[in-house]
PDB file of C-alpha atoms in Angstrom:
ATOM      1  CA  UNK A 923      92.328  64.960  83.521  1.00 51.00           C
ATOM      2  CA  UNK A 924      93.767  62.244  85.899  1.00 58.00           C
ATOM      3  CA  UNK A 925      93.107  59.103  84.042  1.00 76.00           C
ATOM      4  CA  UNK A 926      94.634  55.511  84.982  1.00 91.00           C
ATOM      5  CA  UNK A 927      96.757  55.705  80.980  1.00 93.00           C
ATOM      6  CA  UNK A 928      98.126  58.502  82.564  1.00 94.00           C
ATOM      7  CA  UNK A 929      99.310  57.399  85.750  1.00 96.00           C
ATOM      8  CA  UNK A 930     100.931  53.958  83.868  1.00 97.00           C
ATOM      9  CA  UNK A 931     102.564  56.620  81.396  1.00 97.00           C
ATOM     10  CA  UNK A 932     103.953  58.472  84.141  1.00 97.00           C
ATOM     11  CA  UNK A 933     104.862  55.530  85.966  1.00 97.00           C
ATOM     12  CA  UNK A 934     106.728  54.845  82.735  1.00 97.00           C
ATOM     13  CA  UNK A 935     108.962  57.363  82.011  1.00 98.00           C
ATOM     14  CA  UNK A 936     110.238  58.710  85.881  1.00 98.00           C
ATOM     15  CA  UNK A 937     112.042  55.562  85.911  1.00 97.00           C
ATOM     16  CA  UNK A 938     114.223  56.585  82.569  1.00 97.00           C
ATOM     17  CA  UNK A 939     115.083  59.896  83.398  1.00 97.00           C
ATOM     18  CA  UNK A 940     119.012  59.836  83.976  1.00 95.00           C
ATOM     19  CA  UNK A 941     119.450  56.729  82.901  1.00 96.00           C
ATOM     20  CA  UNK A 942     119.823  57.323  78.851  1.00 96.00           C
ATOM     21  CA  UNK A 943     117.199  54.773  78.313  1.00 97.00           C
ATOM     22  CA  UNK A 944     115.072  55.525  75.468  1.00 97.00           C
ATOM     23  CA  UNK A 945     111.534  53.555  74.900  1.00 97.00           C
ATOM     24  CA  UNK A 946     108.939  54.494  72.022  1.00 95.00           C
ATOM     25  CA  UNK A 947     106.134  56.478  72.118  1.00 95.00           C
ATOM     26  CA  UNK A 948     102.496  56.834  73.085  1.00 96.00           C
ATOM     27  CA  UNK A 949     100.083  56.111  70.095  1.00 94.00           C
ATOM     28  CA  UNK A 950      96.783  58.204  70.829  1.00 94.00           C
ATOM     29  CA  UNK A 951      98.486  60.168  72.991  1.00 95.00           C
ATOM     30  CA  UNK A 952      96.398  63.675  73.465  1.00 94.00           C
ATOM     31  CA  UNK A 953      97.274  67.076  75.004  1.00 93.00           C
ATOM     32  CA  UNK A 954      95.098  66.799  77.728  1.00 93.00           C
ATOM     33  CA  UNK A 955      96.223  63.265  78.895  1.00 94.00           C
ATOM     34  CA  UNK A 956      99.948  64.380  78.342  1.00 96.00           C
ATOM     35  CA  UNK A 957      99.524  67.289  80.951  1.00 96.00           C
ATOM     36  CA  UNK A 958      98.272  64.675  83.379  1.00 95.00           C
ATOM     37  CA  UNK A 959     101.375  62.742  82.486  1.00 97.00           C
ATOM     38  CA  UNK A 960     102.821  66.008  83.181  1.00 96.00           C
ATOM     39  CA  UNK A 961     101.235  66.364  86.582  1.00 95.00           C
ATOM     40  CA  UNK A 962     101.928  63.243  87.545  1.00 96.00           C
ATOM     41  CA  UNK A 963     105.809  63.301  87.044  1.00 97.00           C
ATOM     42  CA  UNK A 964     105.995  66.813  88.879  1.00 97.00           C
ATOM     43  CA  UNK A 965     104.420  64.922  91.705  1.00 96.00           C
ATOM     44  CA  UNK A 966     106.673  62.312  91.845  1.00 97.00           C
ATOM     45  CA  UNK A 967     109.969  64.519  91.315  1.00 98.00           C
ATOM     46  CA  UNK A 968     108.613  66.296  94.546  1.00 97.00           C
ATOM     47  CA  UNK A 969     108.111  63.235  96.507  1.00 97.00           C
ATOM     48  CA  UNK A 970     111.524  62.166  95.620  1.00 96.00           C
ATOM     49  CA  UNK A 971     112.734  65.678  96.955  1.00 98.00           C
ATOM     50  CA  UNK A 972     112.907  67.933  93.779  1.00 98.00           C
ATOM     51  CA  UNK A 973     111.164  71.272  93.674  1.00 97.00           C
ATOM     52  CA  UNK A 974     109.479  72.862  90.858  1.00 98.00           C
ATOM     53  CA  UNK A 975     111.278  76.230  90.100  1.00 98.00           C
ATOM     54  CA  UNK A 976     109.196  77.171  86.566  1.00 98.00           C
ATOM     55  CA  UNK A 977     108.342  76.454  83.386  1.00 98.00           C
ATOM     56  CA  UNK A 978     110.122  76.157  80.033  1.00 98.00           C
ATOM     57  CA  UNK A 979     108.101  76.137  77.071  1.00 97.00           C
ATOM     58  CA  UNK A 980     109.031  73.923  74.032  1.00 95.00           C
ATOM     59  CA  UNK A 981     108.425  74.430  70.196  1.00 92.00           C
ATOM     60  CA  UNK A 982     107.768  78.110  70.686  1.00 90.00           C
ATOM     61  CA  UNK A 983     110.172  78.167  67.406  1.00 87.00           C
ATOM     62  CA  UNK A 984     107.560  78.117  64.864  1.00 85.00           C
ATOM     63  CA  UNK A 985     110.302  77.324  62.171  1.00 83.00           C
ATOM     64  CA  UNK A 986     111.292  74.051  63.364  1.00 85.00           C
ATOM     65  CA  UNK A 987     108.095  72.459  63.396  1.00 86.00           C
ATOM     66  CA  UNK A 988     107.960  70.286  60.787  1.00 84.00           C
ATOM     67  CA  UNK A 989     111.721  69.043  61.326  1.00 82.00           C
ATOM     68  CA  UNK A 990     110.467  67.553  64.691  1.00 83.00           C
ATOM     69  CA  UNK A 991     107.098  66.927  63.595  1.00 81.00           C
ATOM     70  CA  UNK A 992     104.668  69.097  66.053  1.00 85.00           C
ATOM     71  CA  UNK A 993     102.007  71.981  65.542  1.00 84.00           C
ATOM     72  CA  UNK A 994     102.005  73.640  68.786  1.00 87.00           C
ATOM     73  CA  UNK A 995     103.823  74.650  71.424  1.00 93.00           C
ATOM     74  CA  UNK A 996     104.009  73.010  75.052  1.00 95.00           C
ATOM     75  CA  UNK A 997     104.801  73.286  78.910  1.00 97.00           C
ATOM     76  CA  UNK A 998     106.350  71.439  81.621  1.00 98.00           C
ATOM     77  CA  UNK A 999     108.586  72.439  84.807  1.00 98.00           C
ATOM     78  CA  UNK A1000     112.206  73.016  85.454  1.00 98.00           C
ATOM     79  CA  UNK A1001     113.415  71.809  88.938  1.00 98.00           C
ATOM     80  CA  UNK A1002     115.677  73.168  92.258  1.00 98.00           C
ATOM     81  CA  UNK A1003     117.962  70.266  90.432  1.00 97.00           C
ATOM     82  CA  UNK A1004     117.862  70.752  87.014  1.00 98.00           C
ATOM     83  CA  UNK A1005     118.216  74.602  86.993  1.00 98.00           C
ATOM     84  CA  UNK A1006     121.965  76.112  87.316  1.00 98.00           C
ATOM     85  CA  UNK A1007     122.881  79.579  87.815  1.00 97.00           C
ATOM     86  CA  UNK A1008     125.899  81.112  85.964  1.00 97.00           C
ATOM     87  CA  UNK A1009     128.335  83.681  85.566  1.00 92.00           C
ATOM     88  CA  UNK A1010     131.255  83.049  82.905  1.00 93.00           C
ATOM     89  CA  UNK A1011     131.169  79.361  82.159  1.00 95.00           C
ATOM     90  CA  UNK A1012     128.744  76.162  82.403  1.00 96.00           C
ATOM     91  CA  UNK A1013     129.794  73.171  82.546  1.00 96.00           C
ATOM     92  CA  UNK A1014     127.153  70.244  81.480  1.00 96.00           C
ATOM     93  CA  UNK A1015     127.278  66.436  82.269  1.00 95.00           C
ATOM     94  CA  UNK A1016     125.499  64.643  78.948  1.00 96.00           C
ATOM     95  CA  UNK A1017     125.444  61.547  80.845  1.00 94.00           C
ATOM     96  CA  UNK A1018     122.126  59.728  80.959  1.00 96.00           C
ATOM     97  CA  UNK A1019     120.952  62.041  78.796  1.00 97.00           C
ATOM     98  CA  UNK A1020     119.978  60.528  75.431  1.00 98.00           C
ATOM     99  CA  UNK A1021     120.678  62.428  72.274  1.00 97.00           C
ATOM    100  CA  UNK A1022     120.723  65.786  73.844  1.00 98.00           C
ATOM    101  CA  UNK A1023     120.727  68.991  72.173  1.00 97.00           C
ATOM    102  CA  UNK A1024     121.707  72.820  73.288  1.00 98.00           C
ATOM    103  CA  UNK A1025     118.867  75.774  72.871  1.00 97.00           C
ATOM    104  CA  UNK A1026     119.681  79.556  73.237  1.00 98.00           C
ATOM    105  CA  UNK A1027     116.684  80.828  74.697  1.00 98.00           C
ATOM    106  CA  UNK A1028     115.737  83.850  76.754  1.00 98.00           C
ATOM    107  CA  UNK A1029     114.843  83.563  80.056  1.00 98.00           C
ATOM    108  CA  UNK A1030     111.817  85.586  82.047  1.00 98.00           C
ATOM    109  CA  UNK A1031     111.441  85.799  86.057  1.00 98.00           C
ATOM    110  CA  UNK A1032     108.047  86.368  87.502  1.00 98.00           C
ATOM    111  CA  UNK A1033     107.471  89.381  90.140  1.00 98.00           C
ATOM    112  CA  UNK A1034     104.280  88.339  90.542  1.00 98.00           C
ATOM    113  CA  UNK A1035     101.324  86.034  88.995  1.00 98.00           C
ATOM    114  CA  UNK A1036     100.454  86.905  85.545  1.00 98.00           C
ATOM    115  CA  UNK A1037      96.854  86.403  84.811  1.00 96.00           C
ATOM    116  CA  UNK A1038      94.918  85.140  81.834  1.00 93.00           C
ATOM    117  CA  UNK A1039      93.960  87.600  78.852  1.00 95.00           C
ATOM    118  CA  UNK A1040      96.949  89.924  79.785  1.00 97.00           C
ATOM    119  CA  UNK A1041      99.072  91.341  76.736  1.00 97.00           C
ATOM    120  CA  UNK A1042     102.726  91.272  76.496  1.00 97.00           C
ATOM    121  CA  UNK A1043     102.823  94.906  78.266  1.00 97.00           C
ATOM    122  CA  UNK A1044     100.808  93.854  81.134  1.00 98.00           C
ATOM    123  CA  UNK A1045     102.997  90.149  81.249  1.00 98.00           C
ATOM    124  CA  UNK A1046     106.200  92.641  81.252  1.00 98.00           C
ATOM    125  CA  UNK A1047     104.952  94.192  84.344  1.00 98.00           C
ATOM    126  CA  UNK A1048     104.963  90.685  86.185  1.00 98.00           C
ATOM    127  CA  UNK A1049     108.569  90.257  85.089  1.00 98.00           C
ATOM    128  CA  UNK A1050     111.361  92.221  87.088  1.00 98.00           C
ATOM    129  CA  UNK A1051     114.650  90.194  85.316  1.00 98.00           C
ATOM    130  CA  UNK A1052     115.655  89.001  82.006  1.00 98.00           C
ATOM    131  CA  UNK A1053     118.637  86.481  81.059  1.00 98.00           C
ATOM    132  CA  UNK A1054     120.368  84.620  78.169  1.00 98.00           C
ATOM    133  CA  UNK A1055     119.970  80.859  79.128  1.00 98.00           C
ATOM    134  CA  UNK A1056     121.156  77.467  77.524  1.00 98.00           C
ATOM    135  CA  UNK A1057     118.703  74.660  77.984  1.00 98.00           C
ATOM    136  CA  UNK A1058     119.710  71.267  77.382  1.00 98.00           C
ATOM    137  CA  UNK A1059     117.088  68.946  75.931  1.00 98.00           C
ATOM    138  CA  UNK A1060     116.788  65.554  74.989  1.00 98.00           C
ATOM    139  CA  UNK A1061     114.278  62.802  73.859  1.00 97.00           C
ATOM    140  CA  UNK A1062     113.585  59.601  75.280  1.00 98.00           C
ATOM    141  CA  UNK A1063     112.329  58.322  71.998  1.00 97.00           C
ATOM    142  CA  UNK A1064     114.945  57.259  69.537  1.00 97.00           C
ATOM    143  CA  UNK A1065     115.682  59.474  67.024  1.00 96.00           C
ATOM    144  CA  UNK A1066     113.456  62.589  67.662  1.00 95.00           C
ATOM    145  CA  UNK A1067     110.432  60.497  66.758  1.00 94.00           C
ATOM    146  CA  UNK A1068     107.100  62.004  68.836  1.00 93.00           C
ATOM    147  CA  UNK A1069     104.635  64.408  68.501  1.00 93.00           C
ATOM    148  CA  UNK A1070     103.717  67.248  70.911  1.00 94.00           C
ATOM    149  CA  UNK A1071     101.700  65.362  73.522  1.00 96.00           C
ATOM    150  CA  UNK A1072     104.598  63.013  73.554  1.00 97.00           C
ATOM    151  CA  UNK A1073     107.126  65.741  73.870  1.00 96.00           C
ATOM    152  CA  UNK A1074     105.260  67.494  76.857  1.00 97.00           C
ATOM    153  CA  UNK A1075     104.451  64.205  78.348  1.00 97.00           C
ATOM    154  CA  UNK A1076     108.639  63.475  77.884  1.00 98.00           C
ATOM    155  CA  UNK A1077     109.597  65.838  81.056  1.00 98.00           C
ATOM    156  CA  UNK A1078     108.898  68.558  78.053  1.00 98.00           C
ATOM    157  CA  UNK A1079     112.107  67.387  76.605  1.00 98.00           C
ATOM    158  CA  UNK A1080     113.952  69.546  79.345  1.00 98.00           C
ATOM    159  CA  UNK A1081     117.191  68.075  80.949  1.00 98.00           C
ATOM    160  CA  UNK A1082     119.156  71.066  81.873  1.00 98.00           C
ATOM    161  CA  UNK A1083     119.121  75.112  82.046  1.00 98.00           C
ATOM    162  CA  UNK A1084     121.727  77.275  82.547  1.00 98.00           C
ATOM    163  CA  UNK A1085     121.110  80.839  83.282  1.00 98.00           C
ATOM    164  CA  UNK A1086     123.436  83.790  82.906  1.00 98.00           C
ATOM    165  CA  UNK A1087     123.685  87.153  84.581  1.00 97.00           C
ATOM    166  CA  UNK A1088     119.678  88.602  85.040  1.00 97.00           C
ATOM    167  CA  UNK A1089     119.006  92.428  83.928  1.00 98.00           C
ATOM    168  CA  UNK A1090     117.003  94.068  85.987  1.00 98.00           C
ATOM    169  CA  UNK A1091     113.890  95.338  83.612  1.00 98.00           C
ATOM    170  CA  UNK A1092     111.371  97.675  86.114  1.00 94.00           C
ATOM    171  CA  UNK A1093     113.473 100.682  85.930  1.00 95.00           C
ATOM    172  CA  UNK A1094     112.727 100.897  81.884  1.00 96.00           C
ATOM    173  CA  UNK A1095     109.563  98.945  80.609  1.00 96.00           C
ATOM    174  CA  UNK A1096     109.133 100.474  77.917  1.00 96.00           C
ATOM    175  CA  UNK A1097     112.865  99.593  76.231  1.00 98.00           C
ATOM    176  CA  UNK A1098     112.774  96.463  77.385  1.00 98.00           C
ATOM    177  CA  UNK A1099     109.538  95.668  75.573  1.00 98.00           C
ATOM    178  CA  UNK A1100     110.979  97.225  72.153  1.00 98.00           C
ATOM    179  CA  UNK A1101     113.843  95.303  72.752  1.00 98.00           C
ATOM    180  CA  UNK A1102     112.037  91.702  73.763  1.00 98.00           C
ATOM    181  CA  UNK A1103     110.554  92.306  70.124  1.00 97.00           C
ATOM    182  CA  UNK A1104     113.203  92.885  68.161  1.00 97.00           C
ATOM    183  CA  UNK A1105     116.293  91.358  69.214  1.00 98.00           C
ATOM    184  CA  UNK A1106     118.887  88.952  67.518  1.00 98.00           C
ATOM    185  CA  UNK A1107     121.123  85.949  68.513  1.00 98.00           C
ATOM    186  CA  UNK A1108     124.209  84.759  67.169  1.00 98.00           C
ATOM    187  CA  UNK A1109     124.734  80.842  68.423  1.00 98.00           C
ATOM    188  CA  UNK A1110     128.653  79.892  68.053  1.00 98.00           C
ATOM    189  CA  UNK A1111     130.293  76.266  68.542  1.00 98.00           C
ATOM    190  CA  UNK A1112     134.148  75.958  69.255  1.00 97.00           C
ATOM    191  CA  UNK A1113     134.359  79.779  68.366  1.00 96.00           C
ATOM    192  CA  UNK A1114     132.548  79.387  64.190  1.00 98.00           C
ATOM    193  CA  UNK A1115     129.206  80.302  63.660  1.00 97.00           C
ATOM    194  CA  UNK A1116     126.610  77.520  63.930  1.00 97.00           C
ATOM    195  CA  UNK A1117     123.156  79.637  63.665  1.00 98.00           C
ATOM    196  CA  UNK A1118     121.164  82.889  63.914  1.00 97.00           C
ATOM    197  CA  UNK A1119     117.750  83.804  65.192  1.00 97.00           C
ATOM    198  CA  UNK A1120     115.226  86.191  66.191  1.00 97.00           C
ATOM    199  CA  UNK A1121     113.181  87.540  68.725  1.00 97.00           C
ATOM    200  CA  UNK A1122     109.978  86.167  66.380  1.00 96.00           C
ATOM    201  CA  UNK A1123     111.493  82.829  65.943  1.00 94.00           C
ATOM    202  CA  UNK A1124     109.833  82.404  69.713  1.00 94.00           C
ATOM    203  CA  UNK A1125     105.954  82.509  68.606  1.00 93.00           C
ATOM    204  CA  UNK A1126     106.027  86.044  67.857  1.00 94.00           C
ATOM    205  CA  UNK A1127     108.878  87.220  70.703  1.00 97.00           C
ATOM    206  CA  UNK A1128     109.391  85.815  74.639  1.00 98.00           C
ATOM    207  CA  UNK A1129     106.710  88.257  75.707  1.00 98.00           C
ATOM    208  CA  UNK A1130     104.343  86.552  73.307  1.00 97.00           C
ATOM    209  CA  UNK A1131     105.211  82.792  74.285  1.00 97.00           C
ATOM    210  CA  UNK A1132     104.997  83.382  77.848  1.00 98.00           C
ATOM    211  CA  UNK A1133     101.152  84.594  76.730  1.00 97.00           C
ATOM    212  CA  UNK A1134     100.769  81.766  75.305  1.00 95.00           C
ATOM    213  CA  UNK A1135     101.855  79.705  78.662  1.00 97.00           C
ATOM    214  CA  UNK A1136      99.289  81.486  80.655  1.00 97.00           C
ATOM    215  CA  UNK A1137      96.439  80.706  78.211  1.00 95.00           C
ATOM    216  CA  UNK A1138      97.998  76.666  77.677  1.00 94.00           C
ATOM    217  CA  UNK A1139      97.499  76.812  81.405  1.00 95.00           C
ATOM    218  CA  UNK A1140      94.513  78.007  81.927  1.00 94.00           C
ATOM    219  CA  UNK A1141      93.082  75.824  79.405  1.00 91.00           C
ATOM    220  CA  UNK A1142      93.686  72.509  81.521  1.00 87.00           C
ATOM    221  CA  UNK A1143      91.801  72.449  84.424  1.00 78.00           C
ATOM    222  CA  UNK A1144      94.184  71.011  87.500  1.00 81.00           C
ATOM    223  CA  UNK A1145      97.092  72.953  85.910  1.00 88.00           C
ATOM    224  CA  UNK A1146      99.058  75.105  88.623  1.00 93.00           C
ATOM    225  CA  UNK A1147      98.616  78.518  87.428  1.00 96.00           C
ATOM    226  CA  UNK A1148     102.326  80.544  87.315  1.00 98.00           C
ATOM    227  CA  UNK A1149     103.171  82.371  90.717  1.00 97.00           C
ATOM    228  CA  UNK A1150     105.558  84.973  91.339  1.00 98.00           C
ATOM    229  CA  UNK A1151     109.323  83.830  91.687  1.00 98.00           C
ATOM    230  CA  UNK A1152     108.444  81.191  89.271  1.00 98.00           C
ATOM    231  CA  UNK A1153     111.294  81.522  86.245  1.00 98.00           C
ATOM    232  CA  UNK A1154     109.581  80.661  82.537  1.00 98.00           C
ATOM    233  CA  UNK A1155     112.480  79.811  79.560  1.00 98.00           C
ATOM    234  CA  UNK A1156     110.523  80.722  76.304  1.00 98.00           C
ATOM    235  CA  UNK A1157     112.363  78.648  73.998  1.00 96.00           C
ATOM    236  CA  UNK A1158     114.891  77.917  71.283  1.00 96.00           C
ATOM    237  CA  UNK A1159     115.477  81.352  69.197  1.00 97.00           C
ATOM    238  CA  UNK A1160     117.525  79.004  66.706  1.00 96.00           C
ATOM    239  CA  UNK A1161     117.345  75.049  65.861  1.00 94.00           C
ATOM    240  CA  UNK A1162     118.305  73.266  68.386  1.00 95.00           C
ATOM    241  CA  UNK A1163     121.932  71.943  67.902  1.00 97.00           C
ATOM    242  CA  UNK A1164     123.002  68.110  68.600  1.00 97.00           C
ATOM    243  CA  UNK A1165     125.675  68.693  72.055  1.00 97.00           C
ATOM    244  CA  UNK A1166     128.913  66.256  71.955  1.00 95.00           C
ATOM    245  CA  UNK A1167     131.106  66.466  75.250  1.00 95.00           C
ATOM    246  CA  UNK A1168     134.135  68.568  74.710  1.00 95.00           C
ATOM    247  CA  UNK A1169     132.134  71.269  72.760  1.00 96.00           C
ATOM    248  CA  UNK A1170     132.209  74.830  73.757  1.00 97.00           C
ATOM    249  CA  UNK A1171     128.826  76.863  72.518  1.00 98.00           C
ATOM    250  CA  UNK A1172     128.199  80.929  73.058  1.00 98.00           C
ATOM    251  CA  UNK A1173     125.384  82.920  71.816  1.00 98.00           C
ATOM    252  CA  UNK A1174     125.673  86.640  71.535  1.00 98.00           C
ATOM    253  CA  UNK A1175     122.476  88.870  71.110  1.00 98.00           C
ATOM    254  CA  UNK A1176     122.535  92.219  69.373  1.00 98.00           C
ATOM    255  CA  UNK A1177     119.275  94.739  70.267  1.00 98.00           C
ATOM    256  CA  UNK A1178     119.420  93.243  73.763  1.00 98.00           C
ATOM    257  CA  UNK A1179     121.641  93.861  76.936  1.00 97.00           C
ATOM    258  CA  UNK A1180     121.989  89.828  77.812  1.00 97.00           C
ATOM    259  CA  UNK A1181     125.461  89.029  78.844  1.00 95.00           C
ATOM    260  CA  UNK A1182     126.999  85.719  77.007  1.00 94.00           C
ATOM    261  CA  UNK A1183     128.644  82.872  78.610  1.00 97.00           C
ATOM    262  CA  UNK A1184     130.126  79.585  77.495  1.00 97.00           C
ATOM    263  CA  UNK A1185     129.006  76.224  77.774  1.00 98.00           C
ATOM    264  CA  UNK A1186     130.892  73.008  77.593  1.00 97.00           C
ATOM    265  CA  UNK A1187     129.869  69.569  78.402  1.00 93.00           C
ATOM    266  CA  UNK A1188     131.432  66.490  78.986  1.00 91.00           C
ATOM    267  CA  UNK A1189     130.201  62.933  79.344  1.00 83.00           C
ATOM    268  CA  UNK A1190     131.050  61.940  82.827  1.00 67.00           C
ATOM    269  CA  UNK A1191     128.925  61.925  85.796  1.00 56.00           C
ATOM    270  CA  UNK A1192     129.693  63.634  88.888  1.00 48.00           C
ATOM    271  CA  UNK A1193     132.189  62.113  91.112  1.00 46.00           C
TER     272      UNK A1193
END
């Protein structure tokens, strides 16, 4: 649904992304014209050399909506430059990000293209890794004021991910499905407990979100389907947490072999 509000929305927002500028939003805004927004900006990223790696999906974390005032979940990409792989220890640069915020989230990588109407054990067999990942969000509109076509149309909110060690999931399907379901998540700031969540908290459990991503998908006509190698984030098992530079965050799960790491940010941009 190319339309010319879209392309002056798109045309729009590229221009604040790393800059910390923060503009209001879109009155009349819909779904449908938001993932043309969405389209749009992934086109431009690539011209200007960045390469789609996935997906994250955002307000999977049915608990939170009426803090941020949405009703439904939504989609956009992660990038070759927005995407960092870990091992021990992330480091995060908040500049030009406005008012960001840190998610624990669980993160799925696709073997091969799942396909609409499949249920989570079928979407398990298109995954082959599983990780504990941090994604950094923030909101161009002042104050966390938008709704979800807003949000989507917003780069999805998505700033940053950092992904931790994968575990390899084809050797044991059937575990890693039980645990996917039933897991828990401790999320930790400077060492004291900031929050807990569930496996449910995302729309049911990550195996359940990342149905809903191939259905969202499928629904828009023009939308790239998923493909194997793409990575999906399912999103925030907890609230997600205002970040300050200086900060060190961990989240430990329980019910689920994902190794933790630490993050810490700071507000200075590279060298």
């Amino acid at each position: 649904m190319r339309t010319d509000r879209a392309e002056a929305i798109a045309a729009e927002l590229l221009p604040l992304l790393g800059t910390g500028a923060q503009r209001n939003g879109f009155p009349g805004l819909g779904m449908a014209e938001a993932y043309a927004v969405v389209d749009r900006v992934a086109q431009l990223r690539r011209a200007r050399g960045e390469r789609p790696v996935g997906r994250k999906i955002g307000f999977t974390n049915t608990t939170i909506w009426e803090r941020y005032g949405v009703d439904a979940p939504m989609w956009n990409y992660v990038y070759d430059s927005t995407v960092h792989w870990v091992e021990t220890t992330a480091v995060c640069t908040l500049a030009g990000l406005p008012e960001p915020r840190i998610e624990p989230e669980v993160v799925l990588h696709l073997a091969r293209a799942p396909a609409a109407g499949m249920d989570e054990t079928a979407l398990l067999g298109c995954v082959d890794w599983v990780a504990h990942g941090f994604e950094i969000v923030h909101s161009v509109y002042p104050g966390w004021r938008m709704n979800g076509p807003e949000a989507a149309a917003a780069f999805g909110l998505h700033g940053a991910l950092f992904i931790g060690p994968g575990r390899e999931v084809r050797a044991d399907r059937a575990a890693w499905g039980a645990a996917l379901a039933d897991f828990t998540v401790e999320l930790s700031r400077d060492g004291s407990p900031r929050d807990r969540g569930h496996a449910r908290n995302v729309f049911g459990g990550p195996l359940s979100a990342l149905r809903f991503l191939v259905a969202e998908i499928a629904r828009h006509p023009g939308a790239t389907p998923l493909e194997a190698g793409e990575i999906v984030t399912t999103g925030t098992l907890t609230d997600a947490h205002p970040l300050c530079p200086g900060e060190i965050w961990a989240a430990v799960f329980k019910g689920i072999d994902l190794p933790s790491f630490a993050l810490t940010s700071h507000d200075r941009s590279p060298a």
